[in-house]
CSV table of C-alpha atoms and ligand atoms in Angstrom, one decimal:
chain,number,residue,atom,x,y,z
A,1,UNK,CA,46.3,-86.4,144.8
A,2,UNK,CA,44.0,-83.6,143.9
A,3,UNK,CA,44.4,-81.5,140.8
A,4,UNK,CA,45.4,-78.4,142.6
A,5,UNK,CA,45.1,-76.4,139.3
A,6,UNK,CA,41.5,-77.7,138.8
A,7,UNK,CA,40.7,-76.7,142.5
A,8,UNK,CA,41.8,-73.0,141.9
A,9,UNK,CA,40.0,-73.0,138.8
A,10,UNK,CA,36.7,-74.4,140.4
A,11,UNK,CA,37.0,-71.7,143.0
A,12,UNK,CA,37.6,-69.1,140.4
A,13,UNK,CA,34.6,-70.3,138.3
A,14,UNK,CA,32.3,-70.3,141.2
A,15,UNK,CA,32.8,-66.4,141.7
A,16,UNK,CA,33.9,-65.1,138.4
A,17,UNK,CA,30.6,-63.6,137.5
A,18,UNK,CA,30.8,-61.6,140.8
A,19,UNK,CA,34.3,-60.3,140.0
A,20,UNK,CA,33.6,-56.8,138.3
A,21,UNK,CA,37.2,-55.5,138.1
A,22,UNK,CA,40.5,-57.1,137.2
A,23,UNK,CA,42.7,-56.5,140.2
A,24,UNK,CA,46.4,-55.4,139.5
A,25,UNK,CA,47.7,-55.7,143.0
A,26,UNK,CA,46.7,-58.5,145.6
A,27,UNK,CA,46.9,-57.3,149.2
A,28,UNK,CA,47.0,-59.6,152.1
A,29,UNK,CA,46.2,-58.1,155.5
A,30,UNK,CA,47.8,-59.2,158.8
A,31,UNK,CA,46.7,-58.8,162.2
A,32,UNK,CA,45.4,-55.3,163.0
A,33,UNK,CA,45.2,-54.1,159.5
A,34,UNK,CA,42.0,-55.9,158.7
A,35,UNK,CA,39.8,-52.8,158.5
A,36,UNK,CA,42.3,-51.1,155.9
A,37,UNK,CA,39.9,-52.8,153.3
A,38,UNK,CA,37.0,-50.7,154.4
A,39,UNK,CA,39.1,-47.6,153.7
A,40,UNK,CA,39.3,-48.2,149.9
A,41,UNK,CA,36.8,-47.4,147.1
A,42,UNK,CA,35.1,-50.8,147.3
A,43,UNK,CA,33.4,-52.3,144.2
A,44,UNK,CA,32.3,-55.7,145.6
A,45,UNK,CA,32.9,-58.0,148.5
A,46,UNK,CA,33.0,-62.0,148.3
A,47,UNK,CA,33.1,-63.9,151.6
A,48,UNK,CA,35.1,-66.9,151.7
A,49,UNK,CA,32.3,-69.0,152.7
A,50,UNK,CA,30.5,-68.5,149.5
A,51,UNK,CA,33.5,-69.7,147.4
A,52,UNK,CA,33.3,-73.6,146.7
A,53,UNK,CA,36.3,-75.4,148.1
A,54,UNK,CA,37.7,-72.4,149.8
A,55,UNK,CA,39.5,-72.8,153.2
A,56,UNK,CA,38.0,-70.6,156.0
A,57,UNK,CA,40.2,-68.7,158.6
A,58,UNK,CA,39.4,-69.6,162.2
A,59,UNK,CA,41.5,-66.9,163.9
A,60,UNK,CA,39.6,-64.5,166.0
A,61,UNK,CA,39.8,-61.0,164.8
A,62,UNK,CA,40.3,-62.1,161.1
A,63,UNK,CA,37.5,-61.6,158.7
A,64,UNK,CA,37.2,-63.8,155.8
A,65,UNK,CA,36.6,-62.2,152.6
A,66,UNK,CA,37.8,-60.6,149.3
A,67,UNK,CA,37.3,-57.0,149.0
A,68,UNK,CA,37.6,-55.7,145.6
A,69,UNK,CA,38.2,-52.0,144.9
A,70,UNK,CA,40.3,-49.1,144.0
A,71,UNK,CA,43.0,-46.9,145.5
A,72,UNK,CA,43.1,-44.0,143.2
A,73,UNK,CA,42.8,-45.7,139.8
A,74,UNK,CA,44.7,-48.9,140.8
A,75,UNK,CA,42.3,-51.9,141.0
A,76,UNK,CA,43.1,-54.2,143.8
A,77,UNK,CA,41.8,-57.2,145.6
A,78,UNK,CA,42.3,-57.5,149.3
A,79,UNK,CA,42.3,-60.6,151.5
A,80,UNK,CA,40.7,-59.6,154.8
A,81,UNK,CA,41.8,-62.6,156.8
A,82,UNK,CA,44.4,-65.0,155.7
A,83,UNK,CA,44.7,-68.8,156.1
A,84,UNK,CA,47.3,-70.0,158.4
A,85,UNK,CA,49.2,-73.3,158.5
A,86,UNK,CA,48.7,-73.6,162.3
A,87,UNK,CA,45.0,-73.8,161.7
A,88,UNK,CA,45.4,-77.3,160.5
A,89,UNK,CA,45.2,-76.9,156.7
A,90,UNK,CA,47.6,-78.4,154.2
A,91,UNK,CA,50.0,-76.1,152.5
A,92,UNK,CA,48.1,-76.3,149.1
A,93,UNK,CA,45.0,-75.0,151.0
A,94,UNK,CA,46.9,-72.1,152.7
A,95,UNK,CA,48.3,-70.9,149.4
A,96,UNK,CA,45.2,-71.5,147.4
A,97,UNK,CA,43.9,-68.0,148.0
A,98,UNK,CA,47.2,-66.6,146.5
A,99,UNK,CA,46.9,-68.6,143.4
A,100,UNK,CA,43.3,-67.6,143.0
A,101,UNK,CA,44.1,-64.0,143.2
A,102,UNK,CA,46.8,-64.5,140.3
A,103,UNK,CA,43.9,-66.2,138.4
A,104,UNK,CA,41.8,-63.1,138.8
A,105,UNK,CA,44.4,-61.1,137.2
A,106,UNK,CA,46.6,-59.7,140.1
A,107,UNK,CA,50.4,-59.4,139.0
A,108,UNK,CA,51.7,-58.0,142.3
A,109,UNK,CA,51.4,-59.8,145.7
A,110,UNK,CA,51.6,-57.4,148.6
A,111,UNK,CA,52.0,-59.2,152.0
A,112,UNK,CA,51.5,-57.8,155.5
A,113,UNK,CA,51.8,-59.4,158.8
A,114,UNK,CA,52.5,-58.9,162.5
A,115,UNK,CA,55.9,-60.3,163.7
A,116,UNK,CA,58.1,-60.5,166.6
A,117,UNK,CA,61.3,-58.4,166.5
A,118,UNK,CA,64.5,-60.3,166.8
A,119,UNK,CA,66.9,-57.6,165.7
A,120,UNK,CA,67.8,-55.7,168.7
A,121,UNK,CA,68.0,-52.5,166.8
A,122,UNK,CA,64.2,-52.8,166.3
A,123,UNK,CA,61.4,-51.3,168.6
A,124,UNK,CA,57.8,-52.3,169.1
A,125,UNK,CA,55.7,-50.8,166.7
A,126,UNK,CA,58.4,-50.5,164.0
A,127,UNK,CA,57.7,-51.4,160.3
A,128,UNK,CA,60.1,-53.8,158.4
A,129,UNK,CA,60.1,-54.0,154.6
A,130,UNK,CA,61.0,-57.7,153.9
A,131,UNK,CA,64.2,-57.9,151.9
A,132,UNK,CA,64.4,-61.7,152.2
A,133,UNK,CA,62.9,-64.7,153.9
A,134,UNK,CA,63.6,-68.1,155.6
A,135,UNK,CA,60.8,-70.6,154.9
A,136,UNK,CA,62.7,-73.6,155.6
A,137,UNK,CA,60.8,-74.4,158.8
A,138,UNK,CA,57.4,-74.9,157.2
A,139,UNK,CA,56.9,-77.4,154.4
A,140,UNK,CA,57.1,-75.9,151.0
A,141,UNK,CA,53.7,-75.4,149.3
A,142,UNK,CA,55.1,-76.9,146.2
A,143,UNK,CA,55.9,-80.3,147.6
A,144,UNK,CA,53.9,-82.9,145.4
A,145,UNK,CA,52.9,-82.9,141.9
A,146,UNK,CA,54.1,-79.9,139.9
A,147,UNK,CA,51.2,-78.1,138.0
A,148,UNK,CA,53.0,-76.6,134.9
A,149,UNK,CA,49.8,-74.1,134.6
A,150,UNK,CA,51.2,-72.6,137.8
A,151,UNK,CA,55.0,-72.7,137.2
A,152,UNK,CA,58.2,-74.6,136.9
A,153,UNK,CA,59.2,-77.7,139.1
A,154,UNK,CA,62.2,-76.0,140.5
A,155,UNK,CA,61.6,-72.2,140.8
A,156,UNK,CA,64.4,-69.8,141.6
A,157,UNK,CA,64.1,-67.9,144.9
A,158,UNK,CA,67.2,-65.7,144.5
A,159,UNK,CA,64.9,-62.5,144.4
A,160,UNK,CA,61.6,-63.5,146.3
A,161,UNK,CA,61.0,-59.7,147.2
A,162,UNK,CA,61.3,-57.5,144.2
A,163,UNK,CA,64.1,-55.0,144.8
A,164,UNK,CA,62.0,-52.8,142.6
A,165,UNK,CA,59.1,-52.9,145.0
A,166,UNK,CA,61.2,-52.6,148.0
A,167,UNK,CA,62.5,-49.4,146.5
A,168,UNK,CA,58.9,-48.1,146.1
A,169,UNK,CA,57.8,-48.9,149.5
A,170,UNK,CA,61.0,-47.1,151.0
A,171,UNK,CA,60.2,-44.0,148.7
A,172,UNK,CA,56.7,-44.0,150.0
A,173,UNK,CA,57.9,-44.3,153.5
A,174,UNK,CA,60.4,-41.5,153.1
A,175,UNK,CA,57.9,-39.0,151.4
A,176,UNK,CA,55.6,-39.6,154.4
A,177,UNK,CA,58.2,-39.4,157.0
A,178,UNK,CA,57.5,-42.9,158.1
A,179,UNK,CA,60.5,-44.6,159.7
A,180,UNK,CA,61.1,-48.1,158.2
A,181,UNK,CA,63.5,-50.8,158.8
A,182,UNK,CA,64.7,-53.6,156.4
A,183,UNK,CA,65.1,-57.2,157.1
A,184,UNK,CA,64.7,-60.9,156.8
A,185,UNK,CA,61.4,-62.6,157.9
A,186,UNK,CA,61.4,-66.1,159.1
A,187,UNK,CA,58.2,-68.2,159.3
A,188,UNK,CA,57.6,-70.9,162.1
A,189,UNK,CA,54.5,-72.9,162.1
A,190,UNK,CA,53.1,-71.6,165.3
A,191,UNK,CA,50.5,-71.4,166.9
A,192,UNK,CA,52.8,-71.3,170.0
A,193,UNK,CA,55.2,-68.5,170.3
A,194,UNK,CA,58.9,-69.3,170.5
A,195,UNK,CA,61.1,-70.2,173.2
A,196,UNK,CA,64.2,-68.1,173.8
A,197,UNK,CA,66.5,-70.6,172.5
A,198,UNK,CA,64.5,-70.8,169.3
A,199,UNK,CA,64.7,-67.1,169.0
A,200,UNK,CA,68.4,-67.3,169.6
A,201,UNK,CA,68.5,-70.0,166.8
A,202,UNK,CA,66.6,-67.7,164.3
A,203,UNK,CA,68.9,-64.7,165.2
A,204,UNK,CA,71.9,-67.0,164.5
A,205,UNK,CA,70.3,-67.9,161.2
A,206,UNK,CA,69.9,-64.1,160.1
A,207,UNK,CA,66.4,-63.5,161.0
A,208,UNK,CA,65.4,-60.0,162.0
A,209,UNK,CA,61.8,-60.9,162.6
A,210,UNK,CA,59.6,-64.0,163.1
A,211,UNK,CA,56.0,-64.9,162.5
A,212,UNK,CA,53.5,-67.5,161.5
A,213,UNK,CA,52.7,-66.8,157.9
A,214,UNK,CA,53.9,-64.9,154.8
A,215,UNK,CA,56.8,-67.1,153.5
A,216,UNK,CA,54.8,-69.9,152.1
A,217,UNK,CA,52.5,-67.4,150.4
A,218,UNK,CA,55.5,-65.7,148.7
A,219,UNK,CA,57.0,-69.2,147.6
A,220,UNK,CA,53.7,-69.9,145.9
A,221,UNK,CA,53.4,-66.5,144.5
A,222,UNK,CA,57.0,-66.6,143.1
A,223,UNK,CA,56.4,-70.1,141.6
A,224,UNK,CA,53.5,-68.6,139.7
A,225,UNK,CA,55.1,-65.6,138.4
A,226,UNK,CA,53.9,-62.8,140.7
A,227,UNK,CA,56.0,-59.8,141.7
A,228,UNK,CA,56.2,-59.8,145.6
A,229,UNK,CA,56.7,-57.3,148.4
A,230,UNK,CA,55.8,-57.4,152.0
A,231,UNK,CA,55.9,-55.3,155.3
A,232,UNK,CA,56.1,-56.6,158.9
A,233,UNK,CA,54.8,-54.6,161.8
A,234,UNK,CA,56.9,-55.6,164.7
A,235,UNK,CA,54.1,-55.9,167.4
A,236,UNK,CA,56.4,-57.2,170.1
A,237,UNK,CA,60.0,-58.1,170.8
A,238,UNK,CA,60.5,-61.9,170.3
A,239,UNK,CA,60.7,-64.4,173.3
A,240,UNK,CA,64.0,-63.9,175.5
A,241,UNK,CA,64.3,-60.4,174.0
A,242,UNK,CA,60.9,-59.2,175.4
A,243,UNK,CA,61.1,-59.0,179.1
A,244,UNK,CA,57.7,-60.0,179.5
A,245,UNK,CA,55.7,-63.1,178.5
A,246,UNK,CA,54.2,-62.8,174.9
A,247,UNK,CA,50.6,-62.8,174.2
A,248,UNK,CA,48.0,-62.5,171.4
A,249,UNK,CA,46.7,-59.5,173.3
A,250,UNK,CA,50.1,-57.7,173.1
A,251,UNK,CA,50.2,-58.4,169.4
A,252,UNK,CA,46.8,-57.0,168.8
A,253,UNK,CA,47.2,-53.9,171.1
A,254,UNK,CA,50.3,-53.0,169.3
A,255,UNK,CA,48.9,-53.7,165.8
A,256,UNK,CA,45.8,-51.6,166.6
A,257,UNK,CA,48.0,-48.6,168.1
A,258,UNK,CA,50.1,-48.4,165.0
A,259,UNK,CA,47.4,-49.3,162.5
A,260,UNK,CA,46.8,-45.7,161.3
A,261,UNK,CA,50.3,-45.2,160.4
A,262,UNK,CA,50.7,-48.8,159.0
A,263,UNK,CA,47.6,-48.0,156.7
A,264,UNK,CA,49.1,-44.8,155.5
A,265,UNK,CA,52.5,-46.8,154.7
A,266,UNK,CA,50.6,-49.5,152.8
A,267,UNK,CA,48.3,-47.1,150.9
A,268,UNK,CA,51.1,-44.8,149.9
A,269,UNK,CA,53.3,-47.9,148.8
A,270,UNK,CA,50.5,-49.1,146.8
A,271,UNK,CA,50.0,-45.7,145.0
A,272,UNK,CA,54.0,-45.9,144.4
A,273,UNK,CA,53.6,-49.3,143.1
A,274,UNK,CA,50.8,-48.3,140.7
A,275,UNK,CA,52.8,-45.7,139.0
A,276,UNK,CA,55.2,-48.1,137.5
A,277,UNK,CA,53.5,-51.5,137.2
B,1,HPA,N1,56.4,-64.8,167.1
B,1,HPA,C1,55.6,-65.3,166.2
B,1,HPA,N2,54.7,-64.8,165.6
B,1,HPA,C2,54.3,-63.5,166.0
B,1,HPA,C3,55.1,-63.0,167.0
B,1,HPA,C4,56.0,-63.5,167.4
B,1,HPA,O1,56.8,-63.1,168.5
B,1,HPA,N3,54.4,-61.7,167.0
B,1,HPA,C5,53.6,-61.5,166.1
B,1,HPA,N4,53.4,-62.7,165.4
């Protein structure tokens, strides 16, 4: 078994001279949000391919780089392109970037994603602040030897998503007249979309939205002591609820269509979070 702490440390050591700011917030950009990174006051960019031992995202439309910079006076690091379990990486590789961003100094993890809407009150194009999650359908990234440098063997998950940060996102939404839903996000492995029976199962279990990322990252971040928040963009209604077959094109089309509003919501939320953290 690799020493995962050393792996993250080696990644960090290979780029630390190129990191000129200490990020406070780590932002992970989901489908369609990628170019948000270009909107901030950029100080520097590090391509994943230039980081020793770093997994590379293989999904089309996902860039692979860390963008460092500021929104107002808030220093942040942005992951433009995440690593997904369905790409074939082990869970410890999938969450390595999260641990690396913590090592860079980030205290807050802000997760975004595209997801399928299960809650019938939701509409395509809605935003959902994640209030809780179901990660039980993907392996925990904490399986294997525990590295105390990261956190405790049996971390508490009773408040994965910080109530304080949820309040700030909801305040930012309200102040900018952006409608926002609240709900539980469930992660499946993907890459196939779900069958209607699987979505029914997710619904019975209490999920409001389903996707292929996020919860494993949140588990690793909680383990390592970060404060976490997340927003899902409902890019389509889930299988069996939607009347048409699902496709990556539909996901991308919706994500692109609502991107301007999503970017405003994320930016204003970060400003709100920056005030108190
Ligand atoms: N299911 C899983 N992942 C997704 C979906 C979906 O319907 N939409 C966007 N990502």
